[in-house]
Tab-separated table of N, CA and C and ligand atoms in Angstrom:
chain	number	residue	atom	x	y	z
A	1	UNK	N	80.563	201.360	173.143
A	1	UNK	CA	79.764	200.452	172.294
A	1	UNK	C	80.646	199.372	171.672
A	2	UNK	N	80.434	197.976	171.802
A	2	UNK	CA	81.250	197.195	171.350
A	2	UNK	C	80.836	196.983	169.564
A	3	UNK	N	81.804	196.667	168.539
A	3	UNK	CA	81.948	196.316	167.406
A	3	UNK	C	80.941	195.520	167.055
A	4	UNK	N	80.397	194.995	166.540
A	4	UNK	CA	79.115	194.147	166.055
A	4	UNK	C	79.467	193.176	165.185
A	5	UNK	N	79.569	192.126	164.981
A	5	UNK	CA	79.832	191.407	163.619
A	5	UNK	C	79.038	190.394	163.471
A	6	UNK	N	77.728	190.320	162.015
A	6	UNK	CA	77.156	189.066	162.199
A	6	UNK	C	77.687	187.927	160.482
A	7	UNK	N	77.641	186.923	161.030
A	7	UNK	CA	78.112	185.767	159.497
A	7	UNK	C	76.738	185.391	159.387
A	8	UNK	N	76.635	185.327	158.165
A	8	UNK	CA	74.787	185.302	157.398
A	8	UNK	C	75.271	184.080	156.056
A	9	UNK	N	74.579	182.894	156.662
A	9	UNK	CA	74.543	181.913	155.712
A	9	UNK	C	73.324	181.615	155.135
A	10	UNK	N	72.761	180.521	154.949
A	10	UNK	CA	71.068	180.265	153.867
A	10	UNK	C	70.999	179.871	155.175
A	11	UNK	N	70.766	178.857	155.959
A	11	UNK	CA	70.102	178.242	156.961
A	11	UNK	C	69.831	178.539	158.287
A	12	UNK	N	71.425	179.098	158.466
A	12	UNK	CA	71.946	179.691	159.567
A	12	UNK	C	72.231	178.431	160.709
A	13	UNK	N	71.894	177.147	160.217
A	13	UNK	CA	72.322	176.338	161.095
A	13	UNK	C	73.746	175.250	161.108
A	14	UNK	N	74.290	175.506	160.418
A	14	UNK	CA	75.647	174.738	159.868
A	14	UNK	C	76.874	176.014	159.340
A	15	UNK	N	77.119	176.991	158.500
A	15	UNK	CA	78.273	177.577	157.735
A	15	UNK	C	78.292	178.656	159.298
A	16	UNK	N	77.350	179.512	159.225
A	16	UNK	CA	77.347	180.814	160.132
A	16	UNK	C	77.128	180.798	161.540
A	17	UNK	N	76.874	179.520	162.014
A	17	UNK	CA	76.525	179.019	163.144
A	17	UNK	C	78.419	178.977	163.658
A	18	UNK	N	78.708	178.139	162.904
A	18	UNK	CA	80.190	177.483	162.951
A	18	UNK	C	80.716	178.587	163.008
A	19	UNK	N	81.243	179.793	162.556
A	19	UNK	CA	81.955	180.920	162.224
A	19	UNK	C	81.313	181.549	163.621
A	20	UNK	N	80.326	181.622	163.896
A	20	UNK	CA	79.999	182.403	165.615
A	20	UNK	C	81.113	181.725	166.360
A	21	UNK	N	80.379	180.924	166.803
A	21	UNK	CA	81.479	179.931	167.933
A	21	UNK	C	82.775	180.447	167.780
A	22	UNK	N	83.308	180.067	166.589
A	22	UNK	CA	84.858	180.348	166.592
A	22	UNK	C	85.263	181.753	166.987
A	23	UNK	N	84.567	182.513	166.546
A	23	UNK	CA	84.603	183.906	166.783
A	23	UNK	C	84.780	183.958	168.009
A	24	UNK	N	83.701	183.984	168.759
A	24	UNK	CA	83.366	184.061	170.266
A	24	UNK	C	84.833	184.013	170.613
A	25	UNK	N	85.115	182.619	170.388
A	25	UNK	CA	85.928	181.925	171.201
A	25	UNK	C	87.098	183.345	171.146
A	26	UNK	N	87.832	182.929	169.746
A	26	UNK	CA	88.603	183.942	169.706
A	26	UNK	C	88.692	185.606	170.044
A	27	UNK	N	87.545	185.790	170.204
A	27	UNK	CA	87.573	187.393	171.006
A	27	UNK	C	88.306	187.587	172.498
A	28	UNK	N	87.104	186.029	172.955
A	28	UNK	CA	87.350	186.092	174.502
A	28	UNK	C	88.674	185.541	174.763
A	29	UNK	N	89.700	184.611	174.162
A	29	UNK	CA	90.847	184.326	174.286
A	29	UNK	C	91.591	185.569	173.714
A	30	UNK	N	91.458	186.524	173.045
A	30	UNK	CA	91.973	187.339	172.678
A	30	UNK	C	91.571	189.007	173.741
A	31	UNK	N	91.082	188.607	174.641
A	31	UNK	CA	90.762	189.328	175.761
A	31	UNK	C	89.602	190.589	175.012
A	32	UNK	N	88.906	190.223	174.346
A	32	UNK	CA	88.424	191.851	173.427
A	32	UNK	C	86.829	191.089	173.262
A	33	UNK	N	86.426	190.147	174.799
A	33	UNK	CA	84.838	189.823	174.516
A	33	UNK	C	84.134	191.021	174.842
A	34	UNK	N	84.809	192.364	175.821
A	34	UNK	CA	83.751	193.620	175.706
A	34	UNK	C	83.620	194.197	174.615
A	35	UNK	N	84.808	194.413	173.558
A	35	UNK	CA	84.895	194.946	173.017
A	35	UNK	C	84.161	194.673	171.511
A	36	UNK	N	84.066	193.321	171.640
A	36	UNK	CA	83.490	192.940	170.060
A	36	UNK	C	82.145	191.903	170.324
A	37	UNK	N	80.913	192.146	169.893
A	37	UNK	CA	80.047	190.942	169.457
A	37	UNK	C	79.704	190.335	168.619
A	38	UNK	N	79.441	189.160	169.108
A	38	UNK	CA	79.494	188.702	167.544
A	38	UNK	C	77.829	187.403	167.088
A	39	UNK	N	77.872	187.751	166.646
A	39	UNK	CA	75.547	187.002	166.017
A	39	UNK	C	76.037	186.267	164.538
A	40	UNK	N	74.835	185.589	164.346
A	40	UNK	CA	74.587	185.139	163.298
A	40	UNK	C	73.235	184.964	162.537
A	41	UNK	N	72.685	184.889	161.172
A	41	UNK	CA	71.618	185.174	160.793
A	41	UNK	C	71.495	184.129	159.338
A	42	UNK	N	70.644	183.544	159.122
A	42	UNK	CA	70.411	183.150	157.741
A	42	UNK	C	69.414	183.811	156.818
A	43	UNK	N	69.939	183.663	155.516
A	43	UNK	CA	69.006	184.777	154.521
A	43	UNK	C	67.935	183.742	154.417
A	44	UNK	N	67.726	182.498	154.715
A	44	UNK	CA	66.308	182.300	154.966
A	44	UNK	C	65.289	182.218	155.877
A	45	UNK	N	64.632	181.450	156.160
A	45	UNK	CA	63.792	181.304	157.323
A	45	UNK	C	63.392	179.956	157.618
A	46	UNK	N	64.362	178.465	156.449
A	46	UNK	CA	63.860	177.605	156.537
A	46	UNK	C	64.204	177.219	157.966
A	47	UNK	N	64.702	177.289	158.823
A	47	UNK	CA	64.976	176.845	160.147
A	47	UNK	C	64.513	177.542	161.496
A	48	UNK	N	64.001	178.810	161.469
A	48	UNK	CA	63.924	179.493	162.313
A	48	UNK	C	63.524	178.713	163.863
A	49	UNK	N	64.533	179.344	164.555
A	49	UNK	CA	64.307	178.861	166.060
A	49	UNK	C	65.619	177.483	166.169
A	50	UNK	N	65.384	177.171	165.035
A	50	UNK	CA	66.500	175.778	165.544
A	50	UNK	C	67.951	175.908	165.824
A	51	UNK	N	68.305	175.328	166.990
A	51	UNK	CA	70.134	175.401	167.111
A	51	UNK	C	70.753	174.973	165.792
A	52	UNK	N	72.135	175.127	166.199
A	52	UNK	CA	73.149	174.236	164.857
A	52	UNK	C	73.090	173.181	164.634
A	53	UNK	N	73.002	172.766	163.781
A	53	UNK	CA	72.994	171.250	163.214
A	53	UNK	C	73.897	170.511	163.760
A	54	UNK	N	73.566	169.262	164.157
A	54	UNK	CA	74.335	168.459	165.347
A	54	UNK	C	75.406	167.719	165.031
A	55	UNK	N	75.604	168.012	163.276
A	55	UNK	CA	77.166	167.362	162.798
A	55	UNK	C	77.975	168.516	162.630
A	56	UNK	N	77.196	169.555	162.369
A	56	UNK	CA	77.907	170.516	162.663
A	56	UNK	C	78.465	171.418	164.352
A	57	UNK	N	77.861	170.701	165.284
A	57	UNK	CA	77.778	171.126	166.543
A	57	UNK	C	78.804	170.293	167.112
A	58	UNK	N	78.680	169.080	166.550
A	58	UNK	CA	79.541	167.793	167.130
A	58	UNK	C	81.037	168.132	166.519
A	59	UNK	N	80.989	168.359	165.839
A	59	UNK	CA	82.657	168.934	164.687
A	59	UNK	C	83.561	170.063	165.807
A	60	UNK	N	82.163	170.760	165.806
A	60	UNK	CA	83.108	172.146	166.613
A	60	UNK	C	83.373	171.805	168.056
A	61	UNK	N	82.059	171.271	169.094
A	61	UNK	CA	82.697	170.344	170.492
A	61	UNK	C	83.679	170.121	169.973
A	62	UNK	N	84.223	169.134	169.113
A	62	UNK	CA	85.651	168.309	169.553
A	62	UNK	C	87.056	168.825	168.783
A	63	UNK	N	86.530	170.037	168.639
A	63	UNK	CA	87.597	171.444	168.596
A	63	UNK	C	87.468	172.484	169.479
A	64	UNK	N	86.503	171.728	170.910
A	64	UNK	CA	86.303	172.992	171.770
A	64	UNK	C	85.564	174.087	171.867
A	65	UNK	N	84.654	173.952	170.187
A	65	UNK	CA	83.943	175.206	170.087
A	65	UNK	C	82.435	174.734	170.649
A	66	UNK	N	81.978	175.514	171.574
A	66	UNK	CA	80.491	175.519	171.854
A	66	UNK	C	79.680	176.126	170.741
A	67	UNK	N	78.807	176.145	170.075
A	67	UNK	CA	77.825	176.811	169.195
A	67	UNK	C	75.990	177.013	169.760
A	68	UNK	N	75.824	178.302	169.669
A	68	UNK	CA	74.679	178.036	171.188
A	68	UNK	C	73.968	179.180	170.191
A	69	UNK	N	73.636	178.963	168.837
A	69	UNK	CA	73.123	180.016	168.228
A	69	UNK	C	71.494	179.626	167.910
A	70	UNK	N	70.893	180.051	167.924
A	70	UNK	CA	69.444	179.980	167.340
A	70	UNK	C	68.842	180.603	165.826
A	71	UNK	N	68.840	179.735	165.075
A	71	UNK	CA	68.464	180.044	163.663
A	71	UNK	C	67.428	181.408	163.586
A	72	UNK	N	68.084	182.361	162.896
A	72	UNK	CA	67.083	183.537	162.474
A	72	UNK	C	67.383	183.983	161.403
A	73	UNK	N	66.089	184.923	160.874
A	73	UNK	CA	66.741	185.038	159.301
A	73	UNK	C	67.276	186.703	159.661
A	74	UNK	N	68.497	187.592	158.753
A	74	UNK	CA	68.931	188.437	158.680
A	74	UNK	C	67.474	189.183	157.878
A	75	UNK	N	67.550	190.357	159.276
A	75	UNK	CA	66.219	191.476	158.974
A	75	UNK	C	66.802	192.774	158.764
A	76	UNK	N	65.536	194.062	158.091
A	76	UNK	CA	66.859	195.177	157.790
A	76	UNK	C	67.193	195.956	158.483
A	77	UNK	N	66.610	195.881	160.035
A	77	UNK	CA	67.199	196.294	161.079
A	77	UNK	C	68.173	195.866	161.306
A	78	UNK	N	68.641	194.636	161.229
A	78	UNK	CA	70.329	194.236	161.602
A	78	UNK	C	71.130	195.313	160.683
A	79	UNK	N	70.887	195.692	159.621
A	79	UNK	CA	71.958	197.183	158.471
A	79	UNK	C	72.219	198.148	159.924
A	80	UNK	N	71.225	198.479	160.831
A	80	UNK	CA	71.688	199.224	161.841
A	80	UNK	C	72.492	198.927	163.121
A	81	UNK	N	72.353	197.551	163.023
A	81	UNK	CA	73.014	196.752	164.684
A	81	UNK	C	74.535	196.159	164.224
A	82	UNK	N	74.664	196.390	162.969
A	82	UNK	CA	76.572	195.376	162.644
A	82	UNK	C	76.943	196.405	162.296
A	83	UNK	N	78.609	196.835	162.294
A	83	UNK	CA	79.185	197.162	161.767
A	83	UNK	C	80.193	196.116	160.682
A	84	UNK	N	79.944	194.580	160.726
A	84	UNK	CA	80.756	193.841	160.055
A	84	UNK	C	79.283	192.149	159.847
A	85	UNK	N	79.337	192.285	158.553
A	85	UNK	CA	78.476	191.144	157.781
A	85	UNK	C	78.955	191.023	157.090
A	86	UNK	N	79.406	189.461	157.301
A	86	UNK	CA	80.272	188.504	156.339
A	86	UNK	C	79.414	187.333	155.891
A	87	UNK	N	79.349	187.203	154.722
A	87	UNK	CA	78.425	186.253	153.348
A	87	UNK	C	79.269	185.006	154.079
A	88	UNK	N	78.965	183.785	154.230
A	88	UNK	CA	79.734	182.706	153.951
A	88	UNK	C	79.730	182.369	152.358
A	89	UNK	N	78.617	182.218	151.661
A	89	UNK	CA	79.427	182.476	150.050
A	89	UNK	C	78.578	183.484	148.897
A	90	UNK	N	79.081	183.286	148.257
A	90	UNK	CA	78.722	184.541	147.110
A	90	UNK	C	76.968	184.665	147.000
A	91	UNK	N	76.225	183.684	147.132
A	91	UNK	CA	74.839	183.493	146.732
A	91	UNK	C	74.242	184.013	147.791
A	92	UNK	N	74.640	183.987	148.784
A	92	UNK	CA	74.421	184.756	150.122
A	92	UNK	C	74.548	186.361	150.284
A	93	UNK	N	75.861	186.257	150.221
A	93	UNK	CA	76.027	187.693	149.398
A	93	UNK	C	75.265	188.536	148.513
A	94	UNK	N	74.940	188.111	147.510
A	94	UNK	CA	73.914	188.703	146.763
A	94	UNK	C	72.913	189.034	146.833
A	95	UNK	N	72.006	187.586	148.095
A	95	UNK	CA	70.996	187.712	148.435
A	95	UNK	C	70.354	188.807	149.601
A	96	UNK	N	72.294	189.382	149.843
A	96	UNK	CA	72.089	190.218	151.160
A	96	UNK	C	72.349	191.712	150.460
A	97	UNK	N	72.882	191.591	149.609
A	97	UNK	CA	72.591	193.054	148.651
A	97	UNK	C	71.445	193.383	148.291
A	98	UNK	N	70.418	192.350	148.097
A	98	UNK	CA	69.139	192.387	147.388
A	98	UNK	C	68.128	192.958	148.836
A	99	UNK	N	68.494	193.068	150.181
A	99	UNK	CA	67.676	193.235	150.873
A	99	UNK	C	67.591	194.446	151.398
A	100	UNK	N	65.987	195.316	151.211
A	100	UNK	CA	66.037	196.429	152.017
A	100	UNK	C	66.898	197.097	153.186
A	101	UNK	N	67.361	198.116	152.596
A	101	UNK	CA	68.400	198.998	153.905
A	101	UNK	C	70.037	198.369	153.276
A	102	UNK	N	70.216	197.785	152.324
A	102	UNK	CA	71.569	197.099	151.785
A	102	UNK	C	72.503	198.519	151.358
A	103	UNK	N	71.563	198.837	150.686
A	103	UNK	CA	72.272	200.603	150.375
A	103	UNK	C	72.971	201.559	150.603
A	104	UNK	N	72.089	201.451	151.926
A	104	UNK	CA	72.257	202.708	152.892
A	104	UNK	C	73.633	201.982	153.985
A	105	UNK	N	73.860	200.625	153.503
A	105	UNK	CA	74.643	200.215	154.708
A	105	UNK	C	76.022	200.690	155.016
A	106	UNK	N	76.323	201.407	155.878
A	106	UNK	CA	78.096	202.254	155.937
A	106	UNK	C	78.814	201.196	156.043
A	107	UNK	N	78.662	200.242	156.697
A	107	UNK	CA	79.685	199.531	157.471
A	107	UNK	C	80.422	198.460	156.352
A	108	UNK	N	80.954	197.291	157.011
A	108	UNK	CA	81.365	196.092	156.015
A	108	UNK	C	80.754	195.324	155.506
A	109	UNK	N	80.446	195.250	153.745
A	109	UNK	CA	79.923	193.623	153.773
A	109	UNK	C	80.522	192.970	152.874
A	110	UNK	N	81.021	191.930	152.987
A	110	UNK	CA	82.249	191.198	152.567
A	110	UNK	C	81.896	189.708	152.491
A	111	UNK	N	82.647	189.096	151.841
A	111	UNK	CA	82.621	187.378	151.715
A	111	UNK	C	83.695	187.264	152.448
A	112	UNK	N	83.094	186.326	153.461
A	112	UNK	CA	84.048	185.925	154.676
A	112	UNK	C	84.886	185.294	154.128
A	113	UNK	N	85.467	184.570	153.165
A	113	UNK	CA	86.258	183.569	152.630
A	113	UNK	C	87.547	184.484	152.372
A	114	UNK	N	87.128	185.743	151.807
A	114	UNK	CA	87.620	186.554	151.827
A	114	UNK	C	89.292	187.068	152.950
A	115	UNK	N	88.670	186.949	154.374
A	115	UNK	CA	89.449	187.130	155.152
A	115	UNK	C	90.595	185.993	155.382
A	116	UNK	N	90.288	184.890	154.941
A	116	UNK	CA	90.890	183.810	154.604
A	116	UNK	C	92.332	183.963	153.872
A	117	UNK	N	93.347	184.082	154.145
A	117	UNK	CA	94.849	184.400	153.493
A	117	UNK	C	94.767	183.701	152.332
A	118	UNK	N	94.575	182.083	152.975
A	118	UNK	CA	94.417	180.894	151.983
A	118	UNK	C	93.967	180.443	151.243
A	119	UNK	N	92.680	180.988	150.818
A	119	UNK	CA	92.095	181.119	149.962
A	119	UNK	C	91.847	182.149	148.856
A	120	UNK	N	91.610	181.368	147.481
A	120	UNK	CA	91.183	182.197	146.365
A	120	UNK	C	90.507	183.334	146.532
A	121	UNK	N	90.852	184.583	146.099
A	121	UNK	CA	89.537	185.843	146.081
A	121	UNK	C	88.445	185.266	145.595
A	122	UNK	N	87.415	185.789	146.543
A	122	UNK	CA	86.008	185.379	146.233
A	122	UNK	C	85.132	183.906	146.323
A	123	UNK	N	85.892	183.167	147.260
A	123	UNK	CA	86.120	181.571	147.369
A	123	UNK	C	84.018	181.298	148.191
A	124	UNK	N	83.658	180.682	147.813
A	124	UNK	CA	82.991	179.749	148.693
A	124	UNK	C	83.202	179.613	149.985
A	125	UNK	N	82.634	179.602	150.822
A	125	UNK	CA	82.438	178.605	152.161
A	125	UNK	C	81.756	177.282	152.046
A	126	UNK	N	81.780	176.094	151.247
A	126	UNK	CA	80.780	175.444	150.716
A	126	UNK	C	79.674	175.018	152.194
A	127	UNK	N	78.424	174.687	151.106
A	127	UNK	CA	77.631	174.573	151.927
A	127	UNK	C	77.428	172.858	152.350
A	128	UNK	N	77.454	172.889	153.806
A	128	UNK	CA	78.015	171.129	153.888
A	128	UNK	C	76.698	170.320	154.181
A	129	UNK	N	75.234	171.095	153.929
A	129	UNK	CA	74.414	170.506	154.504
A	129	UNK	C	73.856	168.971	153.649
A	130	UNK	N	74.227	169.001	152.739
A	130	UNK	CA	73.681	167.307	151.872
A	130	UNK	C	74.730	166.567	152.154
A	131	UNK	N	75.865	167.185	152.138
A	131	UNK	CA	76.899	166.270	152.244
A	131	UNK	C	77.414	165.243	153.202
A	132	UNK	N	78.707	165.071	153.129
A	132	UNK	CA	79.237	164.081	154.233
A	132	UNK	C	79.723	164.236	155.362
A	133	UNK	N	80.583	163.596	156.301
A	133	UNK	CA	80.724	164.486	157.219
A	133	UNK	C	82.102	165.367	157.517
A	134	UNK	N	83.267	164.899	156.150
A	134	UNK	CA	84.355	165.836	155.857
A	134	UNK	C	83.852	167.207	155.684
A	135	UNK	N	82.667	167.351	154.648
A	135	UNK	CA	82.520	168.952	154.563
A	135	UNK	C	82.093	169.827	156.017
A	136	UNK	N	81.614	169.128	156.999
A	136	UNK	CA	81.768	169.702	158.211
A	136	UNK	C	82.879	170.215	158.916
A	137	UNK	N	84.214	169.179	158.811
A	137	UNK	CA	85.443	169.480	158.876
A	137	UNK	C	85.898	170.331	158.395
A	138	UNK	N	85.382	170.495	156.796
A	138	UNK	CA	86.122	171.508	155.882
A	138	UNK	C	85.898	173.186	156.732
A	139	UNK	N	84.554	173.345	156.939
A	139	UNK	CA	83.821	174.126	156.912
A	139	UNK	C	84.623	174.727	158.362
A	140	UNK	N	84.696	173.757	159.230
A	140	UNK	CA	85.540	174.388	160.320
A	140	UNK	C	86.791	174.894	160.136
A	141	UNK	N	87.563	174.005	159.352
A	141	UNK	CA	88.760	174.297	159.073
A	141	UNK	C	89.017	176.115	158.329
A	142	UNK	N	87.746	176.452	157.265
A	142	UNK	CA	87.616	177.830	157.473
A	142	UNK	C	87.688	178.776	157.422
A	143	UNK	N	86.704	178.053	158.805
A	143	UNK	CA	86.355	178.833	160.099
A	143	UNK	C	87.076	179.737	160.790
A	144	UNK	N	88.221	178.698	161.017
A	144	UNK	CA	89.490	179.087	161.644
A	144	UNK	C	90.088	180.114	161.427
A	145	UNK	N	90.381	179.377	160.132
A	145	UNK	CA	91.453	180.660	159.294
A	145	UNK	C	90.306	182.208	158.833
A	146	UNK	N	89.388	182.153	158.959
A	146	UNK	CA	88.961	183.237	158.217
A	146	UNK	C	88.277	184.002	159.335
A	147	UNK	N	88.573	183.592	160.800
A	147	UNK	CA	88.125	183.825	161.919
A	147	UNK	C	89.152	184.886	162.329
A	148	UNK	N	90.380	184.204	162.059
A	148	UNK	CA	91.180	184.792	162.727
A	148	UNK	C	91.851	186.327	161.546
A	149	UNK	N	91.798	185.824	160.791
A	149	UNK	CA	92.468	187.437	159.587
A	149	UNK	C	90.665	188.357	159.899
A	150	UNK	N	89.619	187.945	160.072
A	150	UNK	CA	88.658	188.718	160.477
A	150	UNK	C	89.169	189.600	161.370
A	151	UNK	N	89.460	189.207	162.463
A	151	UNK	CA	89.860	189.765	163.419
A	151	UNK	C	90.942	190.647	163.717
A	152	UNK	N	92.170	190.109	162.916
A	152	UNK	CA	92.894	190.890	162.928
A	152	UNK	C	93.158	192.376	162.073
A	153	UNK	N	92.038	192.255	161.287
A	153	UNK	CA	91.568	193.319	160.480
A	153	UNK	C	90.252	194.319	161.540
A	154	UNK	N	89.593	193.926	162.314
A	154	UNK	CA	88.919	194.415	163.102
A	154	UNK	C	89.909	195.270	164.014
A	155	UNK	N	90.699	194.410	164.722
A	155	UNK	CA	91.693	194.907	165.277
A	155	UNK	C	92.464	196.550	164.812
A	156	UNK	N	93.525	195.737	163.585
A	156	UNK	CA	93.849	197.439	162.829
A	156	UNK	C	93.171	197.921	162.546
A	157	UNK	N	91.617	198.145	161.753
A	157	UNK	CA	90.575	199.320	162.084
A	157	UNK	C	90.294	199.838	163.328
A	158	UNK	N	90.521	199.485	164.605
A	158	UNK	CA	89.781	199.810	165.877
A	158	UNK	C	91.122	200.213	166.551
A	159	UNK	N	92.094	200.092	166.147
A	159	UNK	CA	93.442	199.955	166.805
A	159	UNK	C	93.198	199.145	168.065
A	160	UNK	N	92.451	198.281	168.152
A	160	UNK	CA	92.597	197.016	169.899
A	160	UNK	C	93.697	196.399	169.718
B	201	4NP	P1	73.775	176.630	156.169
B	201	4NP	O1	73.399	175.191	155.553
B	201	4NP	O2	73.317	177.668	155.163
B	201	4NP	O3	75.252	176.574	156.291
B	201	4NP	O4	73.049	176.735	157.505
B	201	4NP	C1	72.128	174.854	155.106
B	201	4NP	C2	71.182	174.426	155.994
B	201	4NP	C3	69.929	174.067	155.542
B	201	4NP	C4	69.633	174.142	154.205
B	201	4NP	C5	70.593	174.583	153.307
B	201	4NP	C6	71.838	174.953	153.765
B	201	4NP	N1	68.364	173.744	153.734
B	201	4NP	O5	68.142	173.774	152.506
B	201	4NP	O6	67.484	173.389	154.529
């Protein structure tokens, strides 16, 4: 059974969208795409069905990242399908404590910012959707970093 990991933002089409891709990427360059999957979900439903947002889609292309996710909202059957759900920020977080089956959940749930070396405990992922088109950048930038200490923490739990 491969590892499960989903990133759960509000929209699901810009913060958690972005954090898939990178993921992906890095599993399968890291030879461990049987071993790990990886989804994404928003705690709302304002988007449902829609891909990533296309400044956010366009950011990650020209870092190579494909993003091929379809907006859904996190249901409490997913508590049974992840072993790893990461908040992009705290309000998210909360909102994912607040949801049936949160309780009972064994596995991880964490603020992805978190995995981030570089960042403050408990940091934001800000949300870049009003904004300009640096916070898209930002948001990748991360991505990156909080993609990769994800992983390598997946890793020493699983010994891969
Ligand atoms: P996301 O960004 O949570 O990173 O996908 C947002 C996308 C849409 C909205 C808010 C945040 N919205 O209010 O529609």
């Amino acid at each position: 059974m491969p590892i499960r990991v989903c990133f759960v933002c509000l929209g699901n089409i810009c913060r958690s969208p972005t954090a898939d891709g990178v993921m992906v990427r890095l599993v399968a360059d890291s030879g461990l795409a049987d071993q790990v999957d990886v989804d994404s979900a928003g705690t709302s439903a304002f988007h449902v069905g829609e891909p990533a947002d296309h400044r956010s889609a366009a950011v990650a292309r020209g870092r190579g990242y494909a993003l091929t996710s379809r907006s859904r909202p996190f249901v409490s059957a997913d508590w049974n399908r992840f072993e790893y759900v990461l908040a992009m920020d705290r309000s998210n977080l909360r909102n994912l404590r607040r949801l049936p089956g949160a309780h009972g959940f064994t596995g991880t749930l964490a603020l992805f910012r978190d995995f981030d070396p570089e960042s403050p405990a408990e940091s934001d992922t800000p949300d870049p959707y009003y904004g300009g088109a640096d916070g898209f950048d930002e948001v990748l930038d991360i991505c990156e970093r909080g993609c990769r200490g994800l992983l390598e923490q997946i890793r020493s739990e699983h010994g891969l």
